[in-house]
JSON list of C-alpha atoms in Angstrom, two decimals:
[
{"chain": "W", "resi": 1, "resn": "UNK", "atom": "CA", "xyz": [-18.21, 43.30, -67.72]},
{"chain": "W", "resi": 2, "resn": "UNK", "atom": "CA", "xyz": [-16.48, 46.67, -66.12]},
{"chain": "W", "resi": 3, "resn": "UNK", "atom": "CA", "xyz": [-16.43, 46.61, -62.53]},
{"chain": "W", "resi": 4, "resn": "UNK", "atom": "CA", "xyz": [-17.13, 49.79, -60.49]},
{"chain": "W", "resi": 5, "resn": "UNK", "atom": "CA", "xyz": [-15.54, 53.02, -61.53]},
{"chain": "W", "resi": 6, "resn": "UNK", "atom": "CA", "xyz": [-14.70, 55.71, -58.89]},
{"chain": "W", "resi": 7, "resn": "UNK", "atom": "CA", "xyz": [-12.72, 59.01, -59.55]},
{"chain": "W", "resi": 8, "resn": "UNK", "atom": "CA", "xyz": [-10.79, 60.29, -58.88]},
{"chain": "W", "resi": 9, "resn": "UNK", "atom": "CA", "xyz": [-8.21, 58.00, -57.47]},
{"chain": "W", "resi": 10, "resn": "UNK", "atom": "CA", "xyz": [-6.52, 60.49, -55.34]},
{"chain": "W", "resi": 11, "resn": "UNK", "atom": "CA", "xyz": [-7.66, 64.10, -53.92]},
{"chain": "W", "resi": 12, "resn": "UNK", "atom": "CA", "xyz": [-5.37, 66.35, -51.96]},
{"chain": "W", "resi": 13, "resn": "UNK", "atom": "CA", "xyz": [-7.29, 69.77, -50.66]},
{"chain": "W", "resi": 14, "resn": "UNK", "atom": "CA", "xyz": [-6.81, 72.15, -48.05]},
{"chain": "W", "resi": 15, "resn": "UNK", "atom": "CA", "xyz": [-8.81, 71.97, -44.88]},
{"chain": "W", "resi": 16, "resn": "UNK", "atom": "CA", "xyz": [-12.21, 74.01, -45.17]},
{"chain": "W", "resi": 17, "resn": "UNK", "atom": "CA", "xyz": [-11.99, 73.35, -48.90]},
{"chain": "W", "resi": 18, "resn": "UNK", "atom": "CA", "xyz": [-14.88, 71.14, -50.60]},
{"chain": "W", "resi": 19, "resn": "UNK", "atom": "CA", "xyz": [-14.57, 68.17, -52.24]},
{"chain": "W", "resi": 20, "resn": "UNK", "atom": "CA", "xyz": [-16.20, 65.52, -54.19]},
{"chain": "W", "resi": 21, "resn": "UNK", "atom": "CA", "xyz": [-16.34, 62.17, -55.31]},
{"chain": "W", "resi": 22, "resn": "UNK", "atom": "CA", "xyz": [-18.32, 59.97, -58.49]},
{"chain": "W", "resi": 23, "resn": "UNK", "atom": "CA", "xyz": [-18.95, 56.78, -58.46]},
{"chain": "W", "resi": 24, "resn": "UNK", "atom": "CA", "xyz": [-20.40, 54.36, -61.71]},
{"chain": "W", "resi": 25, "resn": "UNK", "atom": "CA", "xyz": [-21.74, 50.89, -60.32]},
{"chain": "W", "resi": 26, "resn": "UNK", "atom": "CA", "xyz": [-21.47, 47.86, -62.27]},
{"chain": "W", "resi": 27, "resn": "UNK", "atom": "CA", "xyz": [-24.12, 47.97, -65.11]},
{"chain": "W", "resi": 28, "resn": "UNK", "atom": "CA", "xyz": [-27.73, 46.68, -63.72]},
{"chain": "W", "resi": 29, "resn": "UNK", "atom": "CA", "xyz": [-26.46, 46.67, -60.29]},
{"chain": "W", "resi": 30, "resn": "UNK", "atom": "CA", "xyz": [-29.34, 48.48, -58.24]},
{"chain": "W", "resi": 31, "resn": "UNK", "atom": "CA", "xyz": [-27.83, 48.93, -54.64]},
{"chain": "W", "resi": 32, "resn": "UNK", "atom": "CA", "xyz": [-24.86, 51.51, -53.93]},
{"chain": "W", "resi": 33, "resn": "UNK", "atom": "CA", "xyz": [-22.86, 51.72, -51.11]},
{"chain": "W", "resi": 34, "resn": "UNK", "atom": "CA", "xyz": [-20.73, 54.78, -49.61]},
{"chain": "W", "resi": 35, "resn": "UNK", "atom": "CA", "xyz": [-17.96, 53.65, -47.52]},
{"chain": "W", "resi": 36, "resn": "UNK", "atom": "CA", "xyz": [-15.18, 55.33, -45.44]},
{"chain": "W", "resi": 37, "resn": "UNK", "atom": "CA", "xyz": [-12.09, 53.26, -44.78]},
{"chain": "W", "resi": 38, "resn": "UNK", "atom": "CA", "xyz": [-9.44, 54.83, -42.13]},
{"chain": "W", "resi": 39, "resn": "UNK", "atom": "CA", "xyz": [-5.94, 53.72, -42.27]},
{"chain": "W", "resi": 40, "resn": "UNK", "atom": "CA", "xyz": [-6.02, 50.66, -40.46]},
{"chain": "W", "resi": 41, "resn": "UNK", "atom": "CA", "xyz": [-9.43, 50.32, -40.09]},
{"chain": "W", "resi": 42, "resn": "UNK", "atom": "CA", "xyz": [-12.18, 48.15, -42.05]},
{"chain": "W", "resi": 43, "resn": "UNK", "atom": "CA", "xyz": [-14.44, 50.06, -44.15]},
{"chain": "W", "resi": 44, "resn": "UNK", "atom": "CA", "xyz": [-17.56, 51.44, -42.19]},
{"chain": "W", "resi": 45, "resn": "UNK", "atom": "CA", "xyz": [-20.55, 52.56, -44.10]},
{"chain": "W", "resi": 46, "resn": "UNK", "atom": "CA", "xyz": [-21.62, 55.86, -44.85]},
{"chain": "W", "resi": 47, "resn": "UNK", "atom": "CA", "xyz": [-24.96, 55.48, -46.99]},
{"chain": "W", "resi": 48, "resn": "UNK", "atom": "CA", "xyz": [-26.37, 52.63, -48.89]},
{"chain": "W", "resi": 49, "resn": "UNK", "atom": "CA", "xyz": [-29.21, 53.66, -51.75]},
{"chain": "W", "resi": 50, "resn": "UNK", "atom": "CA", "xyz": [-31.38, 51.32, -53.19]},
{"chain": "W", "resi": 51, "resn": "UNK", "atom": "CA", "xyz": [-32.10, 52.74, -56.83]},
{"chain": "W", "resi": 52, "resn": "UNK", "atom": "CA", "xyz": [-32.48, 56.41, -56.16]},
{"chain": "W", "resi": 53, "resn": "UNK", "atom": "CA", "xyz": [-33.31, 56.00, -52.53]},
{"chain": "W", "resi": 54, "resn": "UNK", "atom": "CA", "xyz": [-31.09, 56.58, -49.58]},
{"chain": "W", "resi": 55, "resn": "UNK", "atom": "CA", "xyz": [-32.31, 53.51, -47.52]},
{"chain": "W", "resi": 56, "resn": "UNK", "atom": "CA", "xyz": [-29.71, 53.78, -44.83]},
{"chain": "W", "resi": 57, "resn": "UNK", "atom": "CA", "xyz": [-27.90, 57.22, -43.88]},
{"chain": "W", "resi": 58, "resn": "UNK", "atom": "CA", "xyz": [-27.55, 57.02, -40.21]},
{"chain": "W", "resi": 59, "resn": "UNK", "atom": "CA", "xyz": [-23.82, 56.69, -40.43]},
{"chain": "W", "resi": 60, "resn": "UNK", "atom": "CA", "xyz": [-23.57, 60.08, -42.62]},
{"chain": "W", "resi": 61, "resn": "UNK", "atom": "CA", "xyz": [-22.14, 62.90, -41.07]},
{"chain": "W", "resi": 62, "resn": "UNK", "atom": "CA", "xyz": [-25.46, 65.29, -42.59]},
{"chain": "W", "resi": 63, "resn": "UNK", "atom": "CA", "xyz": [-23.66, 68.38, -41.35]},
{"chain": "W", "resi": 64, "resn": "UNK", "atom": "CA", "xyz": [-20.97, 68.10, -44.15]},
{"chain": "W", "resi": 65, "resn": "UNK", "atom": "CA", "xyz": [-21.53, 65.16, -45.99]},
{"chain": "W", "resi": 66, "resn": "UNK", "atom": "CA", "xyz": [-24.13, 65.04, -48.95]},
{"chain": "W", "resi": 67, "resn": "UNK", "atom": "CA", "xyz": [-24.60, 62.44, -51.59]},
{"chain": "W", "resi": 68, "resn": "UNK", "atom": "CA", "xyz": [-26.99, 61.81, -54.61]},
{"chain": "W", "resi": 69, "resn": "UNK", "atom": "CA", "xyz": [-27.26, 59.01, -57.01]},
{"chain": "W", "resi": 70, "resn": "UNK", "atom": "CA", "xyz": [-30.13, 61.04, -59.57]},
{"chain": "W", "resi": 71, "resn": "UNK", "atom": "CA", "xyz": [-31.43, 58.30, -62.12]},
{"chain": "W", "resi": 72, "resn": "UNK", "atom": "CA", "xyz": [-30.11, 55.59, -59.77]},
{"chain": "W", "resi": 73, "resn": "UNK", "atom": "CA", "xyz": [-27.09, 54.90, -61.59]},
{"chain": "W", "resi": 74, "resn": "UNK", "atom": "CA", "xyz": [-24.06, 56.85, -60.90]},
{"chain": "W", "resi": 75, "resn": "UNK", "atom": "CA", "xyz": [-23.36, 58.58, -57.43]},
{"chain": "W", "resi": 76, "resn": "UNK", "atom": "CA", "xyz": [-21.75, 61.63, -56.06]},
{"chain": "W", "resi": 77, "resn": "UNK", "atom": "CA", "xyz": [-20.67, 62.06, -52.52]},
{"chain": "W", "resi": 78, "resn": "UNK", "atom": "CA", "xyz": [-19.86, 65.59, -51.14]},
{"chain": "W", "resi": 79, "resn": "UNK", "atom": "CA", "xyz": [-17.97, 66.86, -48.34]},
{"chain": "W", "resi": 80, "resn": "UNK", "atom": "CA", "xyz": [-18.26, 70.42, -47.43]},
{"chain": "W", "resi": 81, "resn": "UNK", "atom": "CA", "xyz": [-15.99, 72.10, -45.50]},
{"chain": "W", "resi": 82, "resn": "UNK", "atom": "CA", "xyz": [-13.38, 69.24, -45.30]},
{"chain": "W", "resi": 83, "resn": "UNK", "atom": "CA", "xyz": [-11.70, 68.71, -42.19]},
{"chain": "W", "resi": 84, "resn": "UNK", "atom": "CA", "xyz": [-8.39, 66.98, -41.14]},
{"chain": "W", "resi": 85, "resn": "UNK", "atom": "CA", "xyz": [-10.16, 64.23, -39.81]},
{"chain": "W", "resi": 86, "resn": "UNK", "atom": "CA", "xyz": [-11.83, 63.14, -43.37]},
{"chain": "W", "resi": 87, "resn": "UNK", "atom": "CA", "xyz": [-8.83, 61.89, -44.62]},
{"chain": "W", "resi": 88, "resn": "UNK", "atom": "CA", "xyz": [-9.44, 58.67, -45.50]},
{"chain": "W", "resi": 89, "resn": "UNK", "atom": "CA", "xyz": [-9.95, 56.30, -48.33]},
{"chain": "W", "resi": 90, "resn": "UNK", "atom": "CA", "xyz": [-13.71, 56.53, -49.83]},
{"chain": "W", "resi": 91, "resn": "UNK", "atom": "CA", "xyz": [-14.90, 53.17, -50.92]},
{"chain": "W", "resi": 92, "resn": "UNK", "atom": "CA", "xyz": [-17.98, 52.73, -53.26]},
{"chain": "W", "resi": 93, "resn": "UNK", "atom": "CA", "xyz": [-19.59, 49.34, -53.63]},
{"chain": "W", "resi": 94, "resn": "UNK", "atom": "CA", "xyz": [-22.74, 47.97, -55.84]},
{"chain": "W", "resi": 95, "resn": "UNK", "atom": "CA", "xyz": [-24.50, 44.80, -55.62]},
{"chain": "W", "resi": 96, "resn": "UNK", "atom": "CA", "xyz": [-27.79, 43.45, -57.10]},
{"chain": "W", "resi": 97, "resn": "UNK", "atom": "CA", "xyz": [-30.62, 43.24, -54.67]},
{"chain": "W", "resi": 98, "resn": "UNK", "atom": "CA", "xyz": [-33.60, 41.26, -55.61]},
{"chain": "W", "resi": 99, "resn": "UNK", "atom": "CA", "xyz": [-36.74, 41.02, -54.07]},
{"chain": "W", "resi": 100, "resn": "UNK", "atom": "CA", "xyz": [-37.18, 38.59, -51.69]},
{"chain": "W", "resi": 101, "resn": "UNK", "atom": "CA", "xyz": [-33.72, 37.41, -52.20]},
{"chain": "W", "resi": 102, "resn": "UNK", "atom": "CA", "xyz": [-30.59, 36.70, -49.70]},
{"chain": "W", "resi": 103, "resn": "UNK", "atom": "CA", "xyz": [-27.62, 38.84, -49.45]},
{"chain": "W", "resi": 104, "resn": "UNK", "atom": "CA", "xyz": [-25.77, 39.32, -52.32]},
{"chain": "W", "resi": 105, "resn": "UNK", "atom": "CA", "xyz": [-22.21, 40.24, -52.79]},
{"chain": "W", "resi": 106, "resn": "UNK", "atom": "CA", "xyz": [-20.63, 43.85, -52.73]},
{"chain": "W", "resi": 107, "resn": "UNK", "atom": "CA", "xyz": [-18.27, 44.68, -55.62]},
{"chain": "W", "resi": 108, "resn": "UNK", "atom": "CA", "xyz": [-15.88, 47.58, -54.53]},
{"chain": "W", "resi": 109, "resn": "UNK", "atom": "CA", "xyz": [-14.01, 50.16, -56.54]},
{"chain": "W", "resi": 110, "resn": "UNK", "atom": "CA", "xyz": [-10.45, 51.15, -56.01]},
{"chain": "W", "resi": 111, "resn": "UNK", "atom": "CA", "xyz": [-11.53, 54.04, -53.86]},
{"chain": "W", "resi": 112, "resn": "UNK", "atom": "CA", "xyz": [-10.66, 57.70, -53.59]},
{"chain": "W", "resi": 113, "resn": "UNK", "atom": "CA", "xyz": [-7.90, 58.42, -51.18]},
{"chain": "W", "resi": 114, "resn": "UNK", "atom": "CA", "xyz": [-8.26, 61.98, -49.39]},
{"chain": "W", "resi": 115, "resn": "UNK", "atom": "CA", "xyz": [-5.80, 63.74, -47.99]},
{"chain": "W", "resi": 116, "resn": "UNK", "atom": "CA", "xyz": [-6.89, 67.05, -45.69]},
{"chain": "W", "resi": 117, "resn": "UNK", "atom": "CA", "xyz": [-4.18, 69.07, -45.19]},
{"chain": "G", "resi": 1, "resn": "UNK", "atom": "CA", "xyz": [-25.69, 45.33, -34.45]},
{"chain": "G", "resi": 2, "resn": "UNK", "atom": "CA", "xyz": [-23.38, 42.87, -35.23]},
{"chain": "G", "resi": 3, "resn": "UNK", "atom": "CA", "xyz": [-19.81, 42.96, -34.51]},
{"chain": "G", "resi": 4, "resn": "UNK", "atom": "CA", "xyz": [-16.65, 41.42, -36.22]},
{"chain": "G", "resi": 5, "resn": "UNK", "atom": "CA", "xyz": [-13.40, 40.81, -34.34]},
{"chain": "G", "resi": 6, "resn": "UNK", "atom": "CA", "xyz": [-10.32, 39.69, -36.01]},
{"chain": "G", "resi": 7, "resn": "UNK", "atom": "CA", "xyz": [-7.60, 38.27, -33.64]},
{"chain": "G", "resi": 8, "resn": "UNK", "atom": "CA", "xyz": [-4.20, 39.71, -34.97]},
{"chain": "G", "resi": 9, "resn": "UNK", "atom": "CA", "xyz": [-3.85, 42.76, -36.98]},
{"chain": "G", "resi": 10, "resn": "UNK", "atom": "CA", "xyz": [-0.62, 41.09, -38.03]},
{"chain": "G", "resi": 11, "resn": "UNK", "atom": "CA", "xyz": [0.34, 37.61, -39.43]},
{"chain": "G", "resi": 12, "resn": "UNK", "atom": "CA", "xyz": [3.66, 36.51, -41.26]},
{"chain": "G", "resi": 13, "resn": "UNK", "atom": "CA", "xyz": [3.81, 33.51, -42.36]},
{"chain": "G", "resi": 14, "resn": "UNK", "atom": "CA", "xyz": [6.97, 31.63, -44.10]},
{"chain": "G", "resi": 15, "resn": "UNK", "atom": "CA", "xyz": [6.21, 31.05, -47.97]},
{"chain": "G", "resi": 16, "resn": "UNK", "atom": "CA", "xyz": [4.71, 27.41, -48.27]},
{"chain": "G", "resi": 17, "resn": "UNK", "atom": "CA", "xyz": [3.28, 27.38, -44.71]},
{"chain": "G", "resi": 18, "resn": "UNK", "atom": "CA", "xyz": [-0.43, 27.21, -43.78]},
{"chain": "G", "resi": 19, "resn": "UNK", "atom": "CA", "xyz": [-2.23, 30.46, -43.60]},
{"chain": "G", "resi": 20, "resn": "UNK", "atom": "CA", "xyz": [-4.90, 30.74, -40.88]},
{"chain": "G", "resi": 21, "resn": "UNK", "atom": "CA", "xyz": [-6.57, 34.19, -40.16]},
{"chain": "G", "resi": 22, "resn": "UNK", "atom": "CA", "xyz": [-9.40, 34.30, -37.83]},
{"chain": "G", "resi": 23, "resn": "UNK", "atom": "CA", "xyz": [-12.67, 35.73, -37.82]},
{"chain": "G", "resi": 24, "resn": "UNK", "atom": "CA", "xyz": [-15.39, 35.83, -34.73]},
{"chain": "G", "resi": 25, "resn": "UNK", "atom": "CA", "xyz": [-18.74, 37.52, -34.79]},
{"chain": "G", "resi": 26, "resn": "UNK", "atom": "CA", "xyz": [-21.36, 38.23, -32.39]},
{"chain": "G", "resi": 27, "resn": "UNK", "atom": "CA", "xyz": [-24.82, 36.73, -33.14]},
{"chain": "G", "resi": 28, "resn": "UNK", "atom": "CA", "xyz": [-27.26, 34.39, -32.04]},
{"chain": "G", "resi": 29, "resn": "UNK", "atom": "CA", "xyz": [-28.17, 33.79, -35.60]},
{"chain": "G", "resi": 30, "resn": "UNK", "atom": "CA", "xyz": [-26.10, 32.78, -38.10]},
{"chain": "G", "resi": 31, "resn": "UNK", "atom": "CA", "xyz": [-25.45, 35.79, -40.15]},
{"chain": "G", "resi": 32, "resn": "UNK", "atom": "CA", "xyz": [-23.80, 35.85, -43.79]},
{"chain": "G", "resi": 33, "resn": "UNK", "atom": "CA", "xyz": [-20.03, 35.82, -43.92]},
{"chain": "G", "resi": 34, "resn": "UNK", "atom": "CA", "xyz": [-17.91, 36.98, -46.01]},
{"chain": "G", "resi": 35, "resn": "UNK", "atom": "CA", "xyz": [-13.83, 37.30, -46.32]},
{"chain": "G", "resi": 36, "resn": "UNK", "atom": "CA", "xyz": [-12.55, 40.10, -48.82]},
{"chain": "G", "resi": 37, "resn": "UNK", "atom": "CA", "xyz": [-8.73, 40.68, -49.74]},
{"chain": "G", "resi": 38, "resn": "UNK", "atom": "CA", "xyz": [-7.62, 44.21, -50.62]},
{"chain": "G", "resi": 39, "resn": "UNK", "atom": "CA", "xyz": [-4.13, 44.40, -52.45]},
{"chain": "G", "resi": 40, "resn": "UNK", "atom": "CA", "xyz": [-2.40, 48.17, -52.03]},
{"chain": "G", "resi": 41, "resn": "UNK", "atom": "CA", "xyz": [-4.10, 51.30, -53.24]},
{"chain": "G", "resi": 42, "resn": "UNK", "atom": "CA", "xyz": [-6.72, 48.79, -54.60]},
{"chain": "G", "resi": 43, "resn": "UNK", "atom": "CA", "xyz": [-10.42, 48.29, -53.46]},
{"chain": "G", "resi": 44, "resn": "UNK", "atom": "CA", "xyz": [-12.22, 45.22, -51.75]},
{"chain": "G", "resi": 45, "resn": "UNK", "atom": "CA", "xyz": [-11.90, 42.10, -53.92]},
{"chain": "G", "resi": 46, "resn": "UNK", "atom": "CA", "xyz": [-14.48, 38.93, -52.65]},
{"chain": "G", "resi": 47, "resn": "UNK", "atom": "CA", "xyz": [-12.22, 35.59, -51.58]},
{"chain": "G", "resi": 48, "resn": "UNK", "atom": "CA", "xyz": [-15.39, 33.73, -50.46]},
{"chain": "G", "resi": 49, "resn": "UNK", "atom": "CA", "xyz": [-19.07, 33.99, -48.99]},
{"chain": "G", "resi": 50, "resn": "UNK", "atom": "CA", "xyz": [-20.62, 31.78, -46.53]},
{"chain": "G", "resi": 51, "resn": "UNK", "atom": "CA", "xyz": [-24.53, 31.86, -47.01]},
{"chain": "G", "resi": 52, "resn": "UNK", "atom": "CA", "xyz": [-26.29, 29.04, -45.11]},
{"chain": "G", "resi": 53, "resn": "UNK", "atom": "CA", "xyz": [-25.28, 26.40, -47.31]},
{"chain": "G", "resi": 54, "resn": "UNK", "atom": "CA", "xyz": [-22.14, 23.86, -46.67]},
{"chain": "G", "resi": 55, "resn": "UNK", "atom": "CA", "xyz": [-19.94, 25.06, -43.90]},
{"chain": "G", "resi": 56, "resn": "UNK", "atom": "CA", "xyz": [-16.84, 24.82, -45.50]},
{"chain": "G", "resi": 57, "resn": "UNK", "atom": "CA", "xyz": [-16.73, 27.17, -48.05]},
{"chain": "G", "resi": 58, "resn": "UNK", "atom": "CA", "xyz": [-14.00, 27.49, -50.77]},
{"chain": "G", "resi": 59, "resn": "UNK", "atom": "CA", "xyz": [-12.93, 30.60, -52.60]},
{"chain": "G", "resi": 60, "resn": "UNK", "atom": "CA", "xyz": [-10.23, 32.09, -55.15]},
{"chain": "G", "resi": 61, "resn": "UNK", "atom": "CA", "xyz": [-6.64, 31.66, -54.72]},
{"chain": "G", "resi": 62, "resn": "UNK", "atom": "CA", "xyz": [-6.97, 28.56, -52.83]},
{"chain": "G", "resi": 63, "resn": "UNK", "atom": "CA", "xyz": [-8.13, 30.05, -49.99]},
{"chain": "G", "resi": 64, "resn": "UNK", "atom": "CA", "xyz": [-11.25, 28.29, -48.20]},
{"chain": "G", "resi": 65, "resn": "UNK", "atom": "CA", "xyz": [-13.26, 29.12, -44.47]},
{"chain": "G", "resi": 66, "resn": "UNK", "atom": "CA", "xyz": [-15.11, 27.27, -42.38]},
{"chain": "G", "resi": 67, "resn": "UNK", "atom": "CA", "xyz": [-18.25, 28.33, -40.81]},
{"chain": "G", "resi": 68, "resn": "UNK", "atom": "CA", "xyz": [-18.33, 26.88, -37.17]},
{"chain": "G", "resi": 69, "resn": "UNK", "atom": "CA", "xyz": [-21.83, 27.71, -35.16]},
{"chain": "G", "resi": 70, "resn": "UNK", "atom": "CA", "xyz": [-20.83, 26.54, -31.94]},
{"chain": "G", "resi": 71, "resn": "UNK", "atom": "CA", "xyz": [-17.76, 28.57, -31.99]},
{"chain": "G", "resi": 72, "resn": "UNK", "atom": "CA", "xyz": [-19.28, 31.52, -34.08]},
{"chain": "G", "resi": 73, "resn": "UNK", "atom": "CA", "xyz": [-15.96, 31.57, -36.23]},
{"chain": "G", "resi": 74, "resn": "UNK", "atom": "CA", "xyz": [-15.06, 31.84, -39.76]},
{"chain": "G", "resi": 75, "resn": "UNK", "atom": "CA", "xyz": [-11.49, 31.65, -40.30]},
{"chain": "G", "resi": 76, "resn": "UNK", "atom": "CA", "xyz": [-9.92, 31.63, -43.55]},
{"chain": "G", "resi": 77, "resn": "UNK", "atom": "CA", "xyz": [-7.03, 29.26, -44.12]},
{"chain": "G", "resi": 78, "resn": "UNK", "atom": "CA", "xyz": [-4.47, 28.17, -47.00]},
{"chain": "G", "resi": 79, "resn": "UNK", "atom": "CA", "xyz": [-2.76, 25.53, -47.17]},
{"chain": "G", "resi": 80, "resn": "UNK", "atom": "CA", "xyz": [0.62, 26.84, -48.83]},
{"chain": "G", "resi": 81, "resn": "UNK", "atom": "CA", "xyz": [0.94, 30.95, -48.36]},
{"chain": "G", "resi": 82, "resn": "UNK", "atom": "CA", "xyz": [2.54, 32.44, -51.72]},
{"chain": "G", "resi": 83, "resn": "UNK", "atom": "CA", "xyz": [4.48, 35.59, -51.92]},
{"chain": "G", "resi": 84, "resn": "UNK", "atom": "CA", "xyz": [1.45, 37.10, -53.93]},
{"chain": "G", "resi": 85, "resn": "UNK", "atom": "CA", "xyz": [-1.05, 36.36, -50.94]},
{"chain": "G", "resi": 86, "resn": "UNK", "atom": "CA", "xyz": [0.62, 39.09, -49.27]},
{"chain": "G", "resi": 87, "resn": "UNK", "atom": "CA", "xyz": [-2.32, 41.91, -48.35]},
{"chain": "G", "resi": 88, "resn": "UNK", "atom": "CA", "xyz": [-4.82, 42.89, -45.87]},
{"chain": "G", "resi": 89, "resn": "UNK", "atom": "CA", "xyz": [-7.79, 40.61, -45.22]},
{"chain": "G", "resi": 90, "resn": "UNK", "atom": "CA", "xyz": [-11.03, 41.84, -44.13]},
{"chain": "G", "resi": 91, "resn": "UNK", "atom": "CA", "xyz": [-14.02, 39.49, -42.76]},
{"chain": "G", "resi": 92, "resn": "UNK", "atom": "CA", "xyz": [-17.51, 40.76, -42.93]},
{"chain": "G", "resi": 93, "resn": "UNK", "atom": "CA", "xyz": [-20.85, 40.05, -41.62]},
{"chain": "G", "resi": 94, "resn": "UNK", "atom": "CA", "xyz": [-24.39, 40.54, -43.16]},
{"chain": "G", "resi": 95, "resn": "UNK", "atom": "CA", "xyz": [-27.72, 39.86, -41.18]},
{"chain": "G", "resi": 96, "resn": "UNK", "atom": "CA", "xyz": [-29.78, 37.78, -43.17]},
{"chain": "G", "resi": 97, "resn": "UNK", "atom": "CA", "xyz": [-32.31, 40.61, -42.98]},
{"chain": "G", "resi": 98, "resn": "UNK", "atom": "CA", "xyz": [-30.77, 44.24, -44.48]},
{"chain": "G", "resi": 99, "resn": "UNK", "atom": "CA", "xyz": [-28.14, 44.47, -46.73]},
{"chain": "G", "resi": 100, "resn": "UNK", "atom": "CA", "xyz": [-25.67, 46.24, -44.31]},
{"chain": "G", "resi": 101, "resn": "UNK", "atom": "CA", "xyz": [-22.21, 44.64, -43.94]},
{"chain": "G", "resi": 102, "resn": "UNK", "atom": "CA", "xyz": [-19.91, 45.05, -40.91]},
{"chain": "G", "resi": 103, "resn": "UNK", "atom": "CA", "xyz": [-16.51, 44.80, -41.49]},
{"chain": "G", "resi": 104, "resn": "UNK", "atom": "CA", "xyz": [-13.71, 43.71, -39.08]},
{"chain": "G", "resi": 105, "resn": "UNK", "atom": "CA", "xyz": [-10.48, 45.34, -38.65]},
{"chain": "G", "resi": 106, "resn": "UNK", "atom": "CA", "xyz": [-8.20, 43.79, -40.89]},
{"chain": "G", "resi": 107, "resn": "UNK", "atom": "CA", "xyz": [-5.20, 41.57, -40.72]},
{"chain": "G", "resi": 108, "resn": "UNK", "atom": "CA", "xyz": [-2.19, 42.36, -42.59]},
{"chain": "G", "resi": 109, "resn": "UNK", "atom": "CA", "xyz": [-0.54, 38.72, -43.90]},
{"chain": "G", "resi": 110, "resn": "UNK", "atom": "CA", "xyz": [2.73, 39.26, -44.92]},
{"chain": "G", "resi": 111, "resn": "UNK", "atom": "CA", "xyz": [4.53, 36.30, -46.47]},
{"chain": "G", "resi": 112, "resn": "UNK", "atom": "CA", "xyz": [8.39, 35.83, -45.79]},
{"chain": "G", "resi": 113, "resn": "UNK", "atom": "CA", "xyz": [10.58, 34.12, -48.83]}
]
């Protein structure tokens, strides 16, 4: 079974430029997460989708960050314009949350390493 | 909100020695608890998880963790370290209601030959 796929793996851009990350979750997983991981830190949730609905985007800097999950499968995370402080690894994860079920394991992709110059 | 504390950002052990990575959580209600491992330039991989069943949880690669409610701890152990265990380890907690994870800051494990 294919895991969570992310692209690109690495991205270097100049500040004020836009950038986009793409994530393809594990087939059948209805919940998708975007995390940001700064160097030496644990991942921090940016946004969580259940199917195509964003159910938790409280930590997403909405002035410059946006995300979408059309059709409830693939997702794109965009930053426009990028700032120096956005340099980090952006991780995508997916899980299958069943109605009335308990906590399900999140499966992570390899991440996109962003460097803003 | 939950919080997770991992004591020791760097741990070094000799090959063959016991591995002990510490994790404490803050919650009055026992949450779900997870340990993930992250190898360089890779995503996080689940080692094991506690979801209110047995308090001693066995995971992959010989790792295990014990949930201790009285200590609000979920320490990760392995009897004998292998060179391939060198990686970053993250403890995570999730409330029973809701599906948000809270990660610790991670512990970098170095295995000395």
